[in-house]
mmCIF file of C-alpha atoms in Angstrom:
data_model
loop_
_atom_site.group_PDB
_atom_site.id
_atom_site.type_symbol
_atom_site.label_atom_id
_atom_site.label_comp_id
_atom_site.label_asym_id
_atom_site.label_seq_id
_atom_site.Cartn_x
_atom_site.Cartn_y
_atom_site.Cartn_z
ATOM 1 C CA UNK A 1 95.681 96.031 143.467
ATOM 2 C CA UNK A 2 92.003 95.749 143.289
ATOM 3 C CA UNK A 3 90.083 97.570 140.747
ATOM 4 C CA UNK A 4 88.606 99.766 143.386
ATOM 5 C CA UNK A 5 92.201 101.456 143.268
ATOM 6 C CA UNK A 6 91.076 102.942 140.165
ATOM 7 C CA UNK A 7 88.878 105.427 142.117
ATOM 8 C CA UNK A 8 91.268 106.304 144.824
ATOM 9 C CA UNK A 9 93.797 109.082 144.691
ATOM 10 C CA UNK A 10 96.610 108.278 142.293
ATOM 11 C CA UNK A 11 99.473 109.331 144.612
ATOM 12 C CA UNK A 12 99.712 110.638 148.145
ATOM 13 C CA UNK A 13 101.233 113.997 146.671
ATOM 14 C CA UNK A 14 104.161 115.889 147.730
ATOM 15 C CA UNK A 15 102.446 118.157 150.093
ATOM 16 C CA UNK A 16 103.177 115.884 153.142
ATOM 17 C CA UNK A 17 106.863 115.720 152.179
ATOM 18 C CA UNK A 18 107.126 119.275 152.242
ATOM 19 C CA UNK A 19 105.390 119.686 155.422
ATOM 20 C CA UNK A 20 107.710 117.109 157.215
ATOM 21 C CA UNK A 21 110.807 118.790 155.761
ATOM 22 C CA UNK A 22 109.705 122.211 156.924
ATOM 23 C CA UNK A 23 108.599 121.108 160.187
ATOM 24 C CA UNK A 24 112.121 120.476 161.409
ATOM 25 C CA UNK A 25 113.786 123.263 159.632
ATOM 26 C CA UNK A 26 111.318 125.775 161.050
ATOM 27 C CA UNK A 27 111.568 124.122 164.406
ATOM 28 C CA UNK A 28 115.487 124.124 164.368
ATOM 29 C CA UNK A 29 115.733 127.843 162.986
ATOM 30 C CA UNK A 30 112.834 128.885 164.750
ATOM 31 C CA UNK A 31 112.042 131.910 166.863
ATOM 32 C CA UNK A 32 113.343 131.552 170.344
ATOM 33 C CA UNK A 33 110.512 133.467 171.963
ATOM 34 C CA UNK A 34 107.675 131.250 170.723
ATOM 35 C CA UNK A 35 109.397 127.906 170.240
ATOM 36 C CA UNK A 36 111.741 125.522 172.163
ATOM 37 C CA UNK A 37 114.930 127.176 171.614
ATOM 38 C CA UNK A 38 116.860 124.393 172.840
ATOM 39 C CA UNK A 39 115.973 122.064 169.892
ATOM 40 C CA UNK A 40 119.034 122.824 167.845
ATOM 41 C CA UNK A 41 121.175 122.313 170.831
ATOM 42 C CA UNK A 42 119.542 119.225 171.981
ATOM 43 C CA UNK A 43 119.853 117.660 168.431
ATOM 44 C CA UNK A 44 123.674 118.532 168.299
ATOM 45 C CA UNK A 45 124.282 117.057 171.937
ATOM 46 C CA UNK A 46 122.398 113.968 170.877
ATOM 47 C CA UNK A 47 124.604 113.581 167.774
ATOM 48 C CA UNK A 48 127.648 114.080 169.578
ATOM 49 C CA UNK A 49 126.923 111.471 172.267
ATOM 50 C CA UNK A 50 125.983 108.978 169.572
ATOM 51 C CA UNK A 51 129.102 109.705 167.571
ATOM 52 C CA UNK A 52 131.144 108.695 170.705
ATOM 53 C CA UNK A 53 129.963 105.148 170.497
ATOM 54 C CA UNK A 54 128.942 104.662 166.820
ATOM 55 C CA UNK A 55 130.192 105.936 163.523
ATOM 56 C CA UNK A 56 127.302 107.778 162.150
ATOM 57 C CA UNK A 57 126.584 109.215 158.799
ATOM 58 C CA UNK A 58 124.869 112.621 159.239
ATOM 59 C CA UNK A 59 122.645 111.749 156.006
ATOM 60 C CA UNK A 60 121.472 108.706 157.834
ATOM 61 C CA UNK A 61 119.921 110.761 160.655
ATOM 62 C CA UNK A 62 116.539 112.064 160.317
ATOM 63 C CA UNK A 63 114.793 114.338 162.675
ATOM 64 C CA UNK A 64 111.100 114.875 162.620
ATOM 65 C CA UNK A 65 108.670 116.926 164.723
ATOM 66 C CA UNK A 66 105.099 115.797 164.687
ATOM 67 C CA UNK A 67 102.137 117.111 166.600
ATOM 68 C CA UNK A 68 100.066 114.206 168.299
ATOM 69 C CA UNK A 69 97.055 115.687 170.151
ATOM 70 C CA UNK A 70 98.457 117.881 173.031
ATOM 71 C CA UNK A 71 102.151 116.883 172.324
ATOM 72 C CA UNK A 72 104.688 117.623 169.936
ATOM 73 C CA UNK A 73 106.945 114.553 169.318
ATOM 74 C CA UNK A 74 110.539 115.033 168.339
ATOM 75 C CA UNK A 75 111.704 111.900 166.636
ATOM 76 C CA UNK A 76 115.261 111.092 165.895
ATOM 77 C CA UNK A 77 115.869 108.279 163.678
ATOM 78 C CA UNK A 78 119.609 107.049 163.301
ATOM 79 C CA UNK A 79 120.425 104.293 160.873
ATOM 80 C CA UNK A 80 123.535 102.465 162.031
ATOM 81 C CA UNK A 81 125.344 100.946 159.098
ATOM 82 C CA UNK A 82 127.807 98.525 160.995
ATOM 83 C CA UNK A 83 127.823 95.413 158.805
ATOM 84 C CA UNK A 84 128.339 93.178 161.918
ATOM 85 C CA UNK A 85 125.207 94.698 163.390
ATOM 86 C CA UNK A 86 123.398 94.296 160.193
ATOM 87 C CA UNK A 87 123.897 90.427 160.182
ATOM 88 C CA UNK A 88 122.954 90.168 163.857
ATOM 89 C CA UNK A 89 119.731 92.096 163.413
ATOM 90 C CA UNK A 90 118.958 90.407 160.219
ATOM 91 C CA UNK A 91 117.859 93.604 158.678
ATOM 92 C CA UNK A 92 119.544 96.092 156.323
ATOM 93 C CA UNK A 93 119.296 98.748 158.936
ATOM 94 C CA UNK A 94 118.951 99.220 162.636
ATOM 95 C CA UNK A 95 116.792 102.100 163.912
ATOM 96 C CA UNK A 96 117.350 103.847 167.157
ATOM 97 C CA UNK A 97 114.328 105.797 167.837
ATOM 98 C CA UNK A 98 114.626 108.564 170.412
ATOM 99 C CA UNK A 99 111.396 110.252 171.540
ATOM 100 C CA UNK A 100 111.273 113.541 173.392
ATOM 101 C CA UNK A 101 107.958 115.179 174.250
ATOM 102 C CA UNK A 102 107.942 118.862 173.878
ATOM 103 C CA UNK A 103 105.121 121.102 175.294
ATOM 104 C CA UNK A 104 102.218 121.557 172.787
ATOM 105 C CA UNK A 105 102.888 125.286 172.784
ATOM 106 C CA UNK A 106 106.410 124.968 171.438
ATOM 107 C CA UNK A 107 105.086 126.199 168.127
ATOM 108 C CA UNK A 108 103.512 129.214 169.673
ATOM 109 C CA UNK A 109 99.843 129.735 170.579
ATOM 110 C CA UNK A 110 97.455 130.230 167.856
ATOM 111 C CA UNK H 1 88.085 152.354 152.730
ATOM 112 C CA UNK H 2 88.836 156.157 152.584
ATOM 113 C CA UNK H 3 91.668 156.202 154.911
ATOM 114 C CA UNK H 4 94.604 158.480 154.040
ATOM 115 C CA UNK H 5 97.061 155.940 152.984
ATOM 116 C CA UNK H 6 100.754 156.056 151.695
ATOM 117 C CA UNK H 7 102.762 153.155 150.285
ATOM 118 C CA UNK H 8 106.462 153.500 150.517
ATOM 119 C CA UNK H 9 108.708 151.305 148.324
ATOM 120 C CA UNK H 10 111.746 150.168 150.251
ATOM 121 C CA UNK H 11 113.413 148.107 147.556
ATOM 122 C CA UNK H 12 116.075 150.611 146.824
ATOM 123 C CA UNK H 13 117.921 149.766 143.567
ATOM 124 C CA UNK H 14 114.955 147.591 142.406
ATOM 125 C CA UNK H 15 112.025 150.003 142.450
ATOM 126 C CA UNK H 16 108.759 148.437 141.223
ATOM 127 C CA UNK H 17 105.805 149.699 143.238
ATOM 128 C CA UNK H 18 105.522 152.649 140.911
ATOM 129 C CA UNK H 19 105.294 150.259 138.210
ATOM 130 C CA UNK H 20 102.699 147.941 139.355
ATOM 131 C CA UNK H 21 100.652 150.901 140.601
ATOM 132 C CA UNK H 22 101.001 152.510 137.043
ATOM 133 C CA UNK H 23 102.679 155.723 138.094
ATOM 134 C CA UNK H 24 106.217 155.076 136.859
ATOM 135 C CA UNK H 25 105.922 158.047 134.475
ATOM 136 C CA UNK H 26 105.322 160.583 137.242
ATOM 137 C CA UNK H 27 108.183 159.708 139.486
ATOM 138 C CA UNK H 28 110.399 162.685 139.904
ATOM 139 C CA UNK H 29 111.780 162.373 143.517
ATOM 140 C CA UNK H 30 112.188 159.346 145.561
ATOM 141 C CA UNK H 31 112.401 158.198 149.234
ATOM 142 C CA UNK H 32 116.322 158.725 149.268
ATOM 143 C CA UNK H 33 115.949 162.347 147.992
ATOM 144 C CA UNK H 34 113.577 162.926 151.044
ATOM 145 C CA UNK H 35 115.808 161.314 153.328
ATOM 146 C CA UNK H 36 118.802 163.294 152.123
ATOM 147 C CA UNK H 37 116.669 166.582 152.249
ATOM 148 C CA UNK H 38 116.917 167.125 148.393
ATOM 149 C CA UNK H 39 113.060 166.948 148.205
ATOM 150 C CA UNK H 40 110.056 167.181 150.510
ATOM 151 C CA UNK H 41 107.531 164.556 151.211
ATOM 152 C CA UNK H 42 104.943 166.560 149.307
ATOM 153 C CA UNK H 43 107.298 166.780 146.355
ATOM 154 C CA UNK H 44 108.099 163.239 146.422
ATOM 155 C CA UNK H 45 104.758 161.476 147.278
ATOM 156 C CA UNK H 46 102.726 160.671 143.986
ATOM 157 C CA UNK H 47 99.083 160.926 144.204
ATOM 158 C CA UNK H 48 97.195 157.935 142.901
ATOM 159 C CA UNK H 49 94.866 158.697 139.902
ATOM 160 C CA UNK H 50 92.268 156.324 140.914
ATOM 161 C CA UNK H 51 91.957 156.676 144.665
ATOM 162 C CA UNK H 52 91.732 160.125 146.331
ATOM 163 C CA UNK H 53 93.543 159.255 149.546
ATOM 164 C CA UNK H 54 96.149 157.008 148.284
ATOM 165 C CA UNK H 55 99.788 158.269 147.632
ATOM 166 C CA UNK H 56 103.107 156.298 146.526
ATOM 167 C CA UNK H 57 106.538 157.132 147.667
ATOM 168 C CA UNK H 58 108.740 155.449 145.252
ATOM 169 C CA UNK H 59 112.204 153.996 145.914
ATOM 170 C CA UNK H 60 115.350 155.283 144.389
ATOM 171 C CA UNK H 61 116.297 153.078 141.283
ATOM 172 C CA UNK H 62 119.873 154.318 140.890
ATOM 173 C CA UNK H 63 121.169 154.752 144.576
ATOM 174 C CA UNK H 64 122.780 152.139 146.971
ATOM 175 C CA UNK H 65 120.432 150.591 149.540
ATOM 176 C CA UNK H 66 122.751 151.810 152.275
ATOM 177 C CA UNK H 67 121.415 155.433 151.744
ATOM 178 C CA UNK H 68 118.465 154.160 153.836
ATOM 179 C CA UNK H 69 119.397 155.340 157.158
ATOM 180 C CA UNK H 70 117.252 154.429 160.252
ATOM 181 C CA UNK H 71 116.916 158.073 161.344
ATOM 182 C CA UNK H 72 116.095 159.127 157.804
ATOM 183 C CA UNK H 73 113.360 156.568 157.716
ATOM 184 C CA UNK H 74 112.138 157.743 161.102
ATOM 185 C CA UNK H 75 111.878 161.225 159.985
ATOM 186 C CA UNK H 76 109.983 160.291 156.850
ATOM 187 C CA UNK H 77 107.534 158.202 158.900
ATOM 188 C CA UNK H 78 107.065 160.887 161.354
ATOM 189 C CA UNK H 79 106.622 163.444 158.587
ATOM 190 C CA UNK H 80 103.932 161.229 156.989
ATOM 191 C CA UNK H 81 102.281 160.987 160.353
ATOM 192 C CA UNK H 82 102.059 164.651 160.738
ATOM 193 C CA UNK H 83 100.771 165.033 157.252
ATOM 194 C CA UNK H 84 97.752 163.017 158.527
ATOM 195 C CA UNK H 85 98.350 159.769 157.001
ATOM 196 C CA UNK H 86 96.386 157.080 158.985
ATOM 197 C CA UNK H 87 98.088 153.920 157.221
ATOM 198 C CA UNK H 88 101.640 153.846 156.151
ATOM 199 C CA UNK H 89 102.507 150.794 154.172
ATOM 200 C CA UNK H 90 106.121 149.971 154.003
ATOM 201 C CA UNK H 91 106.631 147.602 150.886
ATOM 202 C CA UNK H 92 109.695 145.481 151.930
ATOM 203 C CA UNK H 93 112.151 143.942 149.399
ATOM 204 C CA UNK H 94 112.486 140.263 149.524
ATOM 205 C CA UNK H 95 115.163 138.832 151.752
ATOM 206 C CA UNK H 96 116.738 139.941 155.264
ATOM 207 C CA UNK H 97 119.015 142.742 153.788
ATOM 208 C CA UNK H 98 119.175 146.358 154.965
ATOM 209 C CA UNK H 99 115.927 147.410 152.792
ATOM 210 C CA UNK H 100 113.813 144.724 154.475
ATOM 211 C CA UNK H 101 115.169 145.687 158.019
ATOM 212 C CA UNK H 102 114.466 149.349 157.327
ATOM 213 C CA UNK H 103 110.946 148.439 156.111
ATOM 214 C CA UNK H 104 110.023 146.435 159.272
ATOM 215 C CA UNK H 105 111.815 148.547 161.817
ATOM 216 C CA UNK H 106 109.074 150.957 162.741
ATOM 217 C CA UNK H 107 106.206 148.548 162.023
ATOM 218 C CA UNK H 108 103.205 148.026 164.149
ATOM 219 C CA UNK H 109 101.773 145.421 162.102
ATOM 220 C CA UNK H 110 103.475 142.985 159.699
ATOM 221 C CA UNK H 111 101.900 141.191 156.750
ATOM 222 C CA UNK H 112 103.993 138.107 156.011
ATOM 223 C CA UNK H 113 103.205 137.263 152.417
ATOM 224 C CA UNK H 114 104.164 133.783 151.449
ATOM 225 C CA UNK H 115 103.348 131.063 148.879
ATOM 226 C CA UNK H 116 102.645 127.622 149.964
ATOM 227 C CA UNK H 117 106.090 126.562 148.984
ATOM 228 C CA UNK H 118 108.957 125.181 151.035
ATOM 229 C CA UNK H 119 111.632 128.017 150.303
ATOM 230 C CA UNK H 120 108.920 130.772 150.786
ATOM 231 C CA UNK H 121 107.757 129.232 154.121
ATOM 232 C CA UNK H 122 111.230 128.857 155.455
ATOM 233 C CA UNK H 123 112.041 132.321 154.563
ATOM 234 C CA UNK H 124 108.831 133.571 156.333
ATOM 235 C CA UNK H 125 109.895 131.867 159.389
ATOM 236 C CA UNK H 126 113.245 133.729 159.353
ATOM 237 C CA UNK H 127 111.485 137.071 158.683
ATOM 238 C CA UNK H 128 109.284 136.263 161.676
ATOM 239 C CA UNK H 129 112.365 135.842 163.883
ATOM 240 C CA UNK H 130 113.572 139.142 162.753
ATOM 241 C CA UNK H 131 110.373 140.909 163.369
ATOM 242 C CA UNK H 132 110.563 139.449 167.008
ATOM 243 C CA UNK H 133 113.978 140.716 167.526
ATOM 244 C CA UNK H 134 115.251 143.596 165.026
ATOM 245 C CA UNK H 135 112.390 145.926 165.248
ATOM 246 C CA UNK H 136 111.907 149.167 167.192
ATOM 247 C CA UNK H 137 109.190 147.644 169.253
ATOM 248 C CA UNK H 138 111.320 144.645 170.073
ATOM 249 C CA UNK H 139 114.459 146.758 171.048
ATOM 250 C CA UNK H 140 112.210 149.093 173.120
ATOM 251 C CA UNK H 141 110.693 146.160 174.899
ATOM 252 C CA UNK H 142 107.239 147.440 173.500
ATOM 253 C CA UNK H 143 104.412 145.122 172.527
ATOM 254 C CA UNK H 144 105.338 142.927 169.754
ATOM 255 C CA UNK H 145 104.821 143.680 166.229
ATOM 256 C CA UNK H 146 101.452 141.994 165.277
ATOM 257 C CA UNK H 147 101.987 139.608 162.369
ATOM 258 C CA UNK H 148 99.387 138.609 159.897
ATOM 259 C CA UNK H 149 99.875 135.388 157.478
ATOM 260 C CA UNK H 150 98.861 136.232 153.995
ATOM 261 C CA UNK H 151 99.065 133.184 151.517
ATOM 262 C CA UNK H 152 99.231 134.104 148.009
ATOM 263 C CA UNK H 153 99.069 132.056 144.777
ATOM 264 C CA UNK H 154 96.940 129.504 146.749
ATOM 265 C CA UNK H 155 95.682 126.644 144.459
ATOM 266 C CA UNK H 156 92.955 124.731 146.514
ATOM 267 C CA UNK H 157 92.572 122.227 143.750
ATOM 268 C CA UNK H 158 96.351 121.238 144.045
ATOM 269 C CA UNK H 159 95.934 121.116 147.892
ATOM 270 C CA UNK H 160 93.082 118.666 147.746
ATOM 271 C CA UNK H 161 95.204 116.505 145.549
ATOM 272 C CA UNK H 162 98.062 116.812 148.006
ATOM 273 C CA UNK H 163 100.314 118.690 145.748
ATOM 274 C CA UNK H 164 100.447 121.719 147.626
ATOM 275 C CA UNK H 165 100.712 122.579 151.424
ATOM 276 C CA UNK H 166 97.505 123.613 152.762
ATOM 277 C CA UNK H 167 96.833 126.895 154.454
ATOM 278 C CA UNK H 168 96.233 124.918 157.836
ATOM 279 C CA UNK H 169 99.760 123.323 157.241
ATOM 280 C CA UNK H 170 101.539 126.757 156.765
ATOM 281 C CA UNK H 171 99.625 128.228 159.725
ATOM 282 C CA UNK H 172 100.839 125.314 161.766
ATOM 283 C CA UNK H 173 104.470 125.536 160.669
ATOM 284 C CA UNK H 174 104.682 129.549 161.151
ATOM 285 C CA UNK H 175 102.288 129.778 164.078
ATOM 286 C CA UNK H 176 100.829 133.235 163.486
ATOM 287 C CA UNK H 177 97.411 134.794 162.800
ATOM 288 C CA UNK H 178 95.910 133.644 159.424
ATOM 289 C CA UNK H 179 94.411 136.780 157.690
ATOM 290 C CA UNK H 180 93.527 135.074 154.306
ATOM 291 C CA UNK H 181 94.566 133.291 151.196
ATOM 292 C CA UNK H 182 94.564 134.927 147.764
ATOM 293 C CA UNK H 183 93.826 132.334 144.949
ATOM 294 C CA UNK H 184 96.194 131.903 142.158
ATOM 295 C CA UNK H 185 94.619 133.928 139.409
ATOM 296 C CA UNK H 186 95.649 134.802 135.757
ATOM 297 C CA UNK H 187 93.921 138.295 136.474
ATOM 298 C CA UNK H 188 96.990 139.258 138.691
ATOM 299 C CA UNK H 189 99.412 139.268 135.937
ATOM 300 C CA UNK H 190 96.989 141.071 133.664
ATOM 301 C CA UNK H 191 96.407 143.844 136.239
ATOM 302 C CA UNK H 192 100.105 144.133 136.852
ATOM 303 C CA UNK H 193 100.677 144.531 133.105
ATOM 304 C CA UNK H 194 98.274 147.224 132.951
ATOM 305 C CA UNK H 195 99.650 149.004 136.020
ATOM 306 C CA UNK H 196 96.189 148.686 137.929
ATOM 307 C CA UNK H 197 96.058 147.220 141.524
ATOM 308 C CA UNK H 198 94.079 143.917 141.277
ATOM 309 C CA UNK H 199 91.970 144.743 144.234
ATOM 310 C CA UNK H 200 90.068 147.457 141.909
ATOM 311 C CA UNK H 201 88.912 144.631 139.670
ATOM 312 C CA UNK H 202 86.196 143.089 141.935
ATOM 313 C CA UNK H 203 85.039 140.780 139.257
ATOM 314 C CA UNK H 204 87.879 138.506 140.006
ATOM 315 C CA UNK H 205 88.227 136.092 142.837
ATOM 316 C CA UNK H 206 91.831 137.365 143.741
ATOM 317 C CA UNK H 207 90.492 140.915 144.130
ATOM 318 C CA UNK H 208 87.543 139.697 146.273
ATOM 319 C CA UNK H 209 90.038 137.797 148.449
ATOM 320 C CA UNK H 210 92.101 140.880 148.927
ATOM 321 C CA UNK H 211 89.020 142.949 149.764
ATOM 322 C CA UNK H 212 88.262 140.315 152.337
ATOM 323 C CA UNK H 213 91.790 140.677 153.855
ATOM 324 C CA UNK H 214 91.524 144.406 154.165
ATOM 325 C CA UNK H 215 88.281 144.173 155.888
ATOM 326 C CA UNK H 216 89.643 141.463 158.274
ATOM 327 C CA UNK H 217 92.533 143.788 158.863
ATOM 328 C CA UNK H 218 90.176 146.633 159.853
ATOM 329 C CA UNK H 219 88.471 144.444 162.401
ATOM 330 C CA UNK H 220 85.479 142.931 160.524
ATOM 331 C CA UNK H 221 84.638 139.318 160.829
ATOM 332 C CA UNK H 222 84.761 137.840 157.473
ATOM 333 C CA UNK H 223 84.417 134.187 156.725
ATOM 334 C CA UNK H 224 87.444 132.730 154.618
ATOM 335 C CA UNK H 225 86.588 131.929 151.131
ATOM 336 C CA UNK H 226 88.724 130.487 148.364
ATOM 337 C CA UNK H 227 90.149 127.858 150.493
ATOM 338 C CA UNK H 228 88.272 124.964 148.655
ATOM 339 C CA UNK H 229 88.252 124.180 145.031
ATOM 340 C CA UNK H 230 85.410 125.633 143.063
ATOM 341 C CA UNK H 231 82.479 123.242 142.630
ATOM 342 C CA UNK H 232 82.344 122.121 139.105
ATOM 343 C CA UNK H 233 79.381 120.799 137.338
ATOM 344 C CA UNK H 234 78.856 117.273 135.809
ATOM 345 C CA UNK H 235 79.849 118.409 132.348
ATOM 346 C CA UNK H 236 82.968 120.219 133.318
ATOM 347 C CA UNK H 237 83.908 117.118 135.475
ATOM 348 C CA UNK H 238 83.626 114.857 132.618
ATOM 349 C CA UNK H 239 85.295 117.091 129.997
ATOM 350 C CA UNK H 240 87.065 119.720 132.065
ATOM 351 C CA UNK H 241 90.667 118.923 131.404
ATOM 352 C CA UNK H 242 93.709 118.802 133.848
ATOM 353 C CA UNK H 243 91.871 119.970 137.011
ATOM 354 C CA UNK H 244 89.040 117.536 136.767
ATOM 355 C CA UNK H 245 88.721 116.038 140.262
ATOM 356 C CA UNK H 246 88.577 112.306 139.148
ATOM 357 C CA UNK H 247 92.048 111.259 139.347
ATOM 358 C CA UNK H 248 93.395 108.452 137.214
ATOM 359 C CA UNK H 249 95.150 105.566 138.945
ATOM 360 C CA UNK H 250 98.916 105.856 138.369
#
């Protein structure tokens, strides 16, 4: 909290939140011809596999699509809330990141 | 531009194009009357008082939207083409109901008009899906409907602050051609109050932005304007109120 903060932007703003939320919705409900149409099915399958081994709360699952240069990265974050695991990990939650690279034209050529 | 143009209101039951165009008192027959053969196109189309080559075909205010049949719409569009109209603008109702499907069905080009706001962007994505699947061009396997992204009520000053999705964000999310952004402007409400299309008031930034969009659509290469916040002088920055770019730490 230096005095320089006074001149910085007050808050990061909500536009980024909006973009992240939309990125996954639009990809999920996206047009089959221009986007990876298997995304919704992939997400469903992953969830089903996870559900076999762990009790998962759907609210604790976040799915993100980000562009990184030539790639789009699908990031799936599942928070496992088993109290035994929490103690073992020494953390309030355990993240199981899942990365899958989707071709850059998944969002359609511009 | 001088092209013979007609605008058809497809929002059956919630007719409003006549109102914003300022010709609501001259509506006698409507689109449904024409489809049912109760009136001719010549009787139903209202000539704009300001522009020689512009006509408005109003929607019915009383009928049910199911009265819009695909064959009926096709006949109307063919009739208008025969009457020498070069551009037929189908004003679609919001949503994905029958009216919207009919408005898009015979389209060659589609303007997807959206705000930089989450619900609007998601709905646009949905409509883009329908444009790719539920149109005459899609069903006949013809070239796809050409889509253009038009952002309205855009507030560059809020984009800079991170309070609004930027045009780049929306373009990236929807993945279609960007034809322009219309800046948020108080003049839009004033012109709809008066029943005068905003584009006729070329003093305003919104009108200039719309004119740019028309030129771009007609193939002219016009640089994008109105995407950055207007530059403000020293005094307006010091005393300029809420939009002043110096943000207080919070």
